PDB file of C-alpha atoms in Angstrom:
ATOM      1  CA  MET A   1     -28.068  23.698  90.177  1.00 92.00           C
ATOM      2  CA  GLN A   2     -29.329  23.284  93.858  1.00 95.00           C
ATOM      3  CA  LYS A   3     -30.129  25.519  96.975  1.00 96.00           C
ATOM      4  CA  ALA A   4     -29.763  24.322 100.403  1.00 96.00           C
ATOM      5  CA  VAL A   5     -30.991  26.128 103.422  1.00 97.00           C
ATOM      6  CA  LEU A   6     -29.508  24.675 106.613  1.00 97.00           C
ATOM      7  CA  LYS A   7     -31.016  25.729 110.316  1.00 97.00           C
ATOM      8  CA  ILE A   8     -28.208  25.797 112.280  1.00 96.00           C
ATOM      9  CA  ASP A   9     -27.746  26.323 116.206  1.00 96.00           C
ATOM     10  CA  GLY A  10     -24.988  28.007 117.944  1.00 95.00           C
ATOM     11  CA  MET A  11     -23.907  30.880 115.585  1.00 95.00           C
ATOM     12  CA  HIS A  12     -24.212  34.077 117.650  1.00 95.00           C
ATOM     13  CA  CYS A  13     -22.061  36.733 115.804  1.00 96.00           C
ATOM     14  CA  SER A  14     -20.934  37.269 112.562  1.00 96.00           C
ATOM     15  CA  MET A  15     -17.186  35.573 113.645  1.00 97.00           C
ATOM     16  CA  CYS A  16     -19.487  32.851 113.871  1.00 96.00           C
ATOM     17  CA  GLU A  17     -21.176  32.869 110.371  1.00 97.00           C
ATOM     18  CA  ALA A  18     -17.085  33.360 108.673  1.00 97.00           C
ATOM     19  CA  HIS A  19     -16.564  30.103 110.670  1.00 96.00           C
ATOM     20  CA  VAL A  20     -19.589  28.200 109.339  1.00 97.00           C
ATOM     21  CA  ASN A  21     -19.101  29.786 105.710  1.00 97.00           C
ATOM     22  CA  ASP A  22     -15.523  28.416 105.894  1.00 96.00           C
ATOM     23  CA  LEU A  23     -16.060  24.752 107.557  1.00 95.00           C
ATOM     24  CA  PHE A  24     -18.801  24.739 104.287  1.00 95.00           C
ATOM     25  CA  ARG A  25     -15.939  26.045 101.667  1.00 95.00           C
ATOM     26  CA  LYS A  26     -13.508  23.324 102.955  1.00 95.00           C
ATOM     27  CA  LYS A  27     -15.677  20.310 102.815  1.00 93.00           C
ATOM     28  CA  VAL A  28     -18.715  20.859 100.345  1.00 92.00           C
ATOM     29  CA  SER A  29     -18.280  21.792  96.483  1.00 92.00           C
ATOM     30  CA  LEU A  30     -20.224  25.213  96.117  1.00 94.00           C
ATOM     31  CA  LYS A  31     -20.542  28.284  94.106  1.00 95.00           C
ATOM     32  CA  LYS A  32     -22.001  30.482  97.208  1.00 96.00           C
ATOM     33  CA  VAL A  33     -22.254  30.564 100.964  1.00 97.00           C
ATOM     34  CA  SER A  34     -23.887  32.812 103.365  1.00 97.00           C
ATOM     35  CA  SER A  35     -24.860  32.402 107.222  1.00 97.00           C
ATOM     36  CA  SER A  36     -26.914  34.593 109.345  1.00 97.00           C
ATOM     37  CA  HIS A  37     -26.450  34.261 113.199  1.00 96.00           C
ATOM     38  CA  GLY A  38     -29.968  36.550 113.356  1.00 96.00           C
ATOM     39  CA  LYS A  39     -32.124  33.880 111.219  1.00 97.00           C
ATOM     40  CA  GLY A  40     -30.188  31.028 112.305  1.00 96.00           C
ATOM     41  CA  GLU A  41     -29.299  29.549 108.734  1.00 97.00           C
ATOM     42  CA  THR A  42     -26.854  29.234 106.253  1.00 97.00           C
ATOM     43  CA  VAL A  43     -27.902  29.442 102.524  1.00 97.00           C
ATOM     44  CA  ILE A  44     -25.492  26.939  99.917  1.00 97.00           C
ATOM     45  CA  ILE A  45     -25.868  27.117  96.511  1.00 96.00           C
ATOM     46  CA  GLY A  46     -24.073  24.634  94.075  1.00 94.00           C
ATOM     47  CA  GLU A  47     -23.682  22.400  91.441  1.00 91.00           C
ATOM     48  CA  GLY A  48     -24.706  19.714  93.740  1.00 80.00           C
ATOM     49  CA  PRO A  49     -26.335  16.995  93.681  1.00 91.00           C
ATOM     50  CA  TYR A  50     -26.407  17.951  98.002  1.00 92.00           C
ATOM     51  CA  GLN A  51     -27.375  14.775 100.266  1.00 93.00           C
ATOM     52  CA  LYS A  52     -28.459  16.189 104.170  1.00 94.00           C
ATOM     53  CA  GLU A  53     -25.505  13.837 105.452  1.00 94.00           C
ATOM     54  CA  GLU A  54     -23.311  15.446 103.706  1.00 93.00           C
ATOM     55  CA  LEU A  55     -24.067  18.822 104.827  1.00 94.00           C
ATOM     56  CA  VAL A  56     -24.300  17.742 108.795  1.00 94.00           C
ATOM     57  CA  ALA A  57     -21.339  16.085 108.539  1.00 93.00           C
ATOM     58  CA  ALA A  58     -19.419  19.451 107.358  1.00 92.00           C
ATOM     59  CA  LEU A  59     -20.040  20.849 110.886  1.00 93.00           C
ATOM     60  CA  GLU A  60     -19.344  17.629 113.093  1.00 92.00           C
ATOM     61  CA  GLY A  61     -17.247  18.229 115.798  1.00 91.00           C
ATOM     62  CA  SER A  62     -17.134  22.234 115.219  1.00 92.00           C
ATOM     63  CA  GLY A  63     -19.907  23.153 118.309  1.00 93.00           C
ATOM     64  CA  TYR A  64     -22.449  23.979 115.691  1.00 95.00           C
ATOM     65  CA  LYS A  65     -25.738  21.728 115.182  1.00 94.00           C
ATOM     66  CA  VAL A  66     -27.856  21.454 111.984  1.00 95.00           C
ATOM     67  CA  GLU A  67     -31.315  21.448 112.923  1.00 96.00           C
ATOM     68  CA  ASP A  68     -33.279  21.423 109.630  1.00 96.00           C
ATOM     69  CA  VAL A  69     -32.213  21.158 106.077  1.00 96.00           C
ATOM     70  CA  HIS A  70     -34.066  21.639 103.077  1.00 96.00           C
ATOM     71  CA  ILE A  71     -32.932  21.083  99.470  1.00 96.00           C
ATOM     72  CA  GLU A  72     -34.372  22.276  96.318  1.00 94.00           C
ATOM     73  CA  PRO A  73     -33.348  23.148  92.926  1.00 94.00           C
ATOM     74  CA  TYR A  74     -32.162  26.244  91.996  1.00 90.00           C
ATOM     75  CA  GLU A  75     -32.410  28.540  89.059  1.00 84.00           C
ATOM     76  CA  LYS A  76     -29.952  31.760  88.532  1.00 78.00           C
ATOM     77  CA  LYS A  77     -32.176  34.897  87.848  1.00 77.00           C
ATOM     78  CA  GLY A  78     -30.488  37.500  86.096  1.00 73.00           C
ATOM     79  CA  PHE A  79     -31.790  41.257  85.648  1.00 72.00           C
ATOM     80  CA  PHE A  80     -34.112  40.397  82.467  1.00 69.00           C
ATOM     81  CA  SER A  81     -35.294  37.268  84.025  1.00 65.00           C
ATOM     82  CA  PHE A  82     -38.180  38.661  84.310  1.00 64.00           C
ATOM     83  CA  LEU A  83     -38.522  38.677  80.027  1.00 67.00           C
ATOM     84  CA  LYS A  84     -38.269  35.309  79.891  1.00 62.00           C
ATOM     85  CA  LYS A  85     -41.563  34.398  81.618  1.00 57.00           C
ATOM     86  CA  LYS A  86     -44.391  33.892  79.331  1.00 51.00           C
TER      87      LYS A  86
END
């Protein structure tokens, strides 16, 4: 799984967050998406592999601008994940 954190310019309220989330749901294969206008970022978690160009293109023409993209491996942590540490 992969986690993509995008810095997005143009989100000003919770409706903007919902709009950005809907755009990603329609154009990108994902398991979870959440946006924060206060932080100016969107976090996407899914099977991937994600490409920066694909994520930027998902918001093209929407009025929102992707300023930065950071993609990293993601491992889901469950309630008992602390037991797996050696």
